[in-house]
mmCIF file of C-alpha atoms in Angstrom:
data_model
loop_
_atom_site.group_PDB
_atom_site.id
_atom_site.type_symbol
_atom_site.label_atom_id
_atom_site.label_comp_id
_atom_site.label_asym_id
_atom_site.label_seq_id
_atom_site.Cartn_x
_atom_site.Cartn_y
_atom_site.Cartn_z
ATOM 1 C CA MET A 1 17.628 -13.838 -11.644
ATOM 2 C CA GLN A 2 15.428 -10.466 -12.969
ATOM 3 C CA TYR A 3 12.588 -8.678 -11.621
ATOM 4 C CA ASN A 4 10.509 -5.754 -13.254
ATOM 5 C CA SER A 5 9.741 -4.369 -9.701
ATOM 6 C CA LEU A 6 7.292 -4.827 -6.844
ATOM 7 C CA MET A 7 4.625 -6.157 -7.830
ATOM 8 C CA HIS A 8 2.659 -4.920 -5.167
ATOM 9 C CA ILE A 9 2.247 -4.912 -0.778
ATOM 10 C CA GLY A 10 -1.124 -6.072 0.257
ATOM 11 C CA PHE A 11 -3.232 -5.241 3.537
ATOM 12 C CA PHE A 12 -6.185 -6.734 5.696
ATOM 13 C CA THR A 13 -8.685 -4.268 7.083
ATOM 14 C CA ASP A 14 -11.357 -3.552 8.478
ATOM 15 C CA ARG A 15 -12.443 -0.557 7.355
ATOM 16 C CA MET A 16 -12.743 -1.630 3.220
ATOM 17 C CA GLU A 17 -14.794 0.601 1.973
ATOM 18 C CA ASP A 18 -13.007 3.665 3.488
ATOM 19 C CA MET A 19 -9.276 2.368 2.576
ATOM 20 C CA VAL A 20 -10.365 1.574 -1.181
ATOM 21 C CA ARG A 21 -12.016 5.555 -1.510
ATOM 22 C CA PHE A 22 -8.000 7.310 0.351
ATOM 23 C CA TYR A 23 -5.986 4.735 -2.362
ATOM 24 C CA THR A 24 -7.995 5.665 -5.269
ATOM 25 C CA GLU A 25 -10.073 9.313 -4.520
ATOM 26 C CA VAL A 26 -6.887 10.571 -2.337
ATOM 27 C CA LEU A 27 -3.598 8.884 -3.462
ATOM 28 C CA GLY A 28 -5.493 9.306 -7.723
ATOM 29 C CA GLY A 29 -5.136 4.525 -8.672
ATOM 30 C CA THR A 30 -7.819 2.747 -9.966
ATOM 31 C CA VAL A 31 -9.790 -0.174 -9.001
ATOM 32 C CA LYS A 32 -8.039 -2.660 -10.840
ATOM 33 C CA VAL A 33 -9.702 -6.615 -10.013
ATOM 34 C CA VAL A 34 -12.377 -6.598 -7.120
ATOM 35 C CA SER A 35 -12.099 -10.231 -6.741
ATOM 36 C CA ARG A 36 -14.820 -12.231 -4.189
ATOM 37 C CA TYR A 37 -15.728 -16.073 -3.114
ATOM 38 C CA GLY A 38 -17.142 -17.036 -4.763
ATOM 39 C CA SER A 39 -13.493 -17.800 -7.456
ATOM 40 C CA TYR A 40 -13.128 -20.511 -6.375
ATOM 41 C CA LEU A 41 -15.966 -22.538 -6.232
ATOM 42 C CA ASN A 42 -14.437 -25.050 -8.997
ATOM 43 C CA ARG A 43 -10.657 -24.766 -7.397
ATOM 44 C CA ASP A 44 -10.627 -27.668 -5.494
ATOM 45 C CA ASP A 45 -5.984 -26.227 -5.139
ATOM 46 C CA ARG A 46 -7.610 -24.113 -2.308
ATOM 47 C CA PRO A 47 -9.712 -26.075 -0.269
ATOM 48 C CA ALA A 48 -10.252 -23.524 2.476
ATOM 49 C CA MET A 49 -11.003 -20.741 0.127
ATOM 50 C CA GLN A 50 -13.749 -23.056 -1.364
ATOM 51 C CA ALA A 51 -15.129 -24.118 1.546
ATOM 52 C CA ILE A 52 -16.232 -20.348 1.683
ATOM 53 C CA ALA A 53 -16.943 -19.205 -1.124
ATOM 54 C CA ARG A 54 -20.605 -22.280 -1.067
ATOM 55 C CA VAL A 55 -20.975 -20.059 2.062
ATOM 56 C CA ARG A 56 -20.413 -16.291 0.942
ATOM 57 C CA PRO A 57 -19.768 -15.898 -2.725
ATOM 58 C CA ASP A 58 -20.540 -12.729 -2.775
ATOM 59 C CA ASP A 59 -18.143 -11.739 -0.218
ATOM 60 C CA ILE A 60 -14.980 -9.470 -0.984
ATOM 61 C CA PHE A 61 -11.932 -12.223 -1.594
ATOM 62 C CA ASN A 62 -9.182 -8.823 -2.591
ATOM 63 C CA ILE A 63 -9.586 -5.374 -3.666
ATOM 64 C CA TYR A 64 -6.133 -4.736 -5.962
ATOM 65 C CA VAL A 65 -6.070 -0.890 -6.525
ATOM 66 C CA GLU A 66 -3.234 0.138 -9.526
ATOM 67 C CA LEU A 67 -1.123 2.604 -8.050
ATOM 68 C CA ALA A 68 1.750 2.749 -11.314
ATOM 69 C CA PRO A 69 1.856 0.436 -14.452
ATOM 70 C CA GLY A 70 1.706 -2.520 -12.197
ATOM 71 C CA GLN A 71 2.038 -2.120 -8.898
ATOM 72 C CA PHE A 72 -0.797 -2.807 -6.605
ATOM 73 C CA ILE A 73 -2.431 -1.807 -3.385
ATOM 74 C CA GLU A 74 -4.184 -5.608 -2.604
ATOM 75 C CA PHE A 75 -6.712 -5.350 0.407
ATOM 76 C CA PHE A 76 -8.441 -8.052 2.503
ATOM 77 C CA PRO A 77 -10.968 -8.161 4.307
ATOM 78 C CA ARG A 78 -10.016 -9.173 8.356
ATOM 79 C CA GLU A 79 -10.575 -12.815 9.304
ATOM 80 C CA GLU A 80 -12.162 -13.920 12.351
ATOM 81 C CA GLY A 81 -9.562 -13.787 14.953
ATOM 82 C CA GLN A 82 -6.827 -11.293 13.840
ATOM 83 C CA LYS A 83 -4.957 -8.833 16.282
ATOM 84 C CA GLU A 84 -5.836 -4.595 15.950
ATOM 85 C CA HIS A 85 -3.365 -3.010 13.695
ATOM 86 C CA THR A 86 -0.083 -2.062 15.844
ATOM 87 C CA GLY A 87 1.370 0.898 16.327
ATOM 88 C CA PHE A 88 4.399 2.478 13.634
ATOM 89 C CA ASN A 89 7.281 0.797 15.258
ATOM 90 C CA GLU A 90 6.077 -1.447 17.552
ATOM 91 C CA HIS A 91 7.171 -4.746 15.923
ATOM 92 C CA LEU A 92 9.569 -6.590 13.064
ATOM 93 C CA GLY A 93 8.699 -6.762 10.171
ATOM 94 C CA TYR A 94 6.796 -4.631 7.471
ATOM 95 C CA SER A 95 7.290 -0.545 8.422
ATOM 96 C CA HIS A 96 6.120 1.545 5.911
ATOM 97 C CA PHE A 97 6.186 1.258 2.197
ATOM 98 C CA ALA A 98 7.500 5.016 -0.069
ATOM 99 C CA LEU A 99 5.612 6.069 -3.093
ATOM 100 C CA CYS A 100 9.097 7.994 -5.716
ATOM 101 C CA VAL A 101 7.310 10.575 -7.394
ATOM 102 C CA PRO A 102 9.143 13.056 -9.932
ATOM 103 C CA ASP A 103 7.547 16.775 -8.739
ATOM 104 C CA ILE A 104 7.327 15.582 -4.640
ATOM 105 C CA ARG A 105 6.444 19.788 -3.403
ATOM 106 C CA GLU A 106 3.220 19.501 -7.072
ATOM 107 C CA ALA A 107 2.689 15.654 -5.644
ATOM 108 C CA VAL A 108 2.502 17.754 -2.116
ATOM 109 C CA ARG A 109 -0.389 20.260 -2.963
ATOM 110 C CA GLU A 110 -1.998 17.625 -4.772
ATOM 111 C CA LEU A 111 -3.011 15.418 -1.948
ATOM 112 C CA GLU A 112 -3.591 18.517 -0.270
ATOM 113 C CA SER A 113 -6.170 19.671 -2.290
ATOM 114 C CA ARG A 114 -7.138 16.231 -2.511
ATOM 115 C CA GLY A 115 -7.784 15.836 1.556
ATOM 116 C CA LEU A 116 -4.805 14.209 2.923
ATOM 117 C CA THR A 117 -2.143 15.755 6.024
ATOM 118 C CA PHE A 118 0.522 15.152 6.277
ATOM 119 C CA ASP A 119 2.274 13.322 9.145
ATOM 120 C CA THR A 120 6.097 15.196 9.272
ATOM 121 C CA SER A 121 7.379 18.105 7.214
ATOM 122 C CA LEU A 122 9.416 17.963 3.713
ATOM 123 C CA SER A 123 12.314 17.471 4.400
ATOM 124 C CA LYS A 124 15.555 15.396 2.500
ATOM 125 C CA GLY A 125 16.917 12.090 4.590
ATOM 126 C CA PRO A 126 20.847 11.364 5.015
ATOM 127 C CA SER A 127 20.428 9.979 2.264
ATOM 128 C CA GLU A 128 19.989 13.414 -0.121
ATOM 129 C CA THR A 129 16.262 12.341 -1.164
ATOM 130 C CA TRP A 130 13.516 14.199 -0.784
ATOM 131 C CA GLN A 131 10.864 12.578 1.425
ATOM 132 C CA ILE A 132 7.586 13.784 2.919
ATOM 133 C CA TRP A 133 5.055 11.105 5.037
ATOM 134 C CA ALA A 134 1.921 10.346 5.610
ATOM 135 C CA HIS A 135 -0.681 7.941 7.119
ATOM 136 C CA ASP A 136 -3.694 6.167 5.554
ATOM 137 C CA PRO A 137 -6.825 5.361 7.630
ATOM 138 C CA ASP A 138 -5.680 1.639 8.872
ATOM 139 C CA GLY A 139 -2.178 3.807 10.226
ATOM 140 C CA ASN A 140 -0.463 2.528 7.900
ATOM 141 C CA LYS A 141 2.752 4.653 7.085
ATOM 142 C CA PHE A 142 4.088 5.443 3.708
ATOM 143 C CA GLU A 143 6.644 8.446 2.461
ATOM 144 C CA ILE A 144 6.485 9.861 -0.822
ATOM 145 C CA MET A 145 9.903 10.667 -2.445
ATOM 146 C CA GLN A 146 11.402 12.836 -4.639
ATOM 147 C CA PHE A 147 14.513 10.877 -5.699
ATOM 148 C CA THR A 148 17.595 13.843 -6.458
ATOM 149 C CA ASP A 149 20.904 13.302 -8.488
ATOM 150 C CA GLN A 150 23.365 13.222 -6.103
ATOM 151 C CA SER A 151 20.072 9.999 -3.812
ATOM 152 C CA TRP A 152 21.878 7.690 -2.307
ATOM 153 C CA GLN A 153 19.483 5.524 -3.600
ATOM 154 C CA VAL A 154 20.768 6.228 -7.050
ATOM 155 C CA THR A 155 24.123 6.851 -6.321
ATOM 156 C CA GLY A 156 24.749 3.687 -4.377
ATOM 157 C CA HIS A 157 25.995 4.016 -0.573
ATOM 158 C CA GLY A 158 28.241 2.234 1.970
ATOM 159 C CA VAL A 159 27.984 -1.117 0.189
ATOM 160 C CA ASP A 160 31.767 -2.677 -0.497
ATOM 161 C CA ALA A 161 32.972 -3.934 -3.686
#
């Protein structure tokens, strides 16, 4: 099997407007999809969504923000009973995502001009890949990265043949 790309990563948020603004105005993405519960009214294969659609058809179900061609961040509104966001590395599972750029210094300058404050300084990790860390309004961590000719992600490293 071959994959074309990582299509999206999804987040629940109780700050939809702040998150969409951040991912569009600061990171430069484009809102590509806004789905409302009403789109499930005639979907017999989704009874739970259909029940919500009957009561709140105009409420947002999800929003897709495209960051690179065909690659998205998906946002869902917070659901009743969800726990608060935990801090970085406090639980197993999701840790962070990374965005790869062709020129990290230029990306840093542009993102700072749009109001992004980075959590770390620009550095080259042990994998020989440039990186700098930041977070979104909900505290989700992400990296901006640039490969080098020596990046382990390019050359391979530590893989037994």
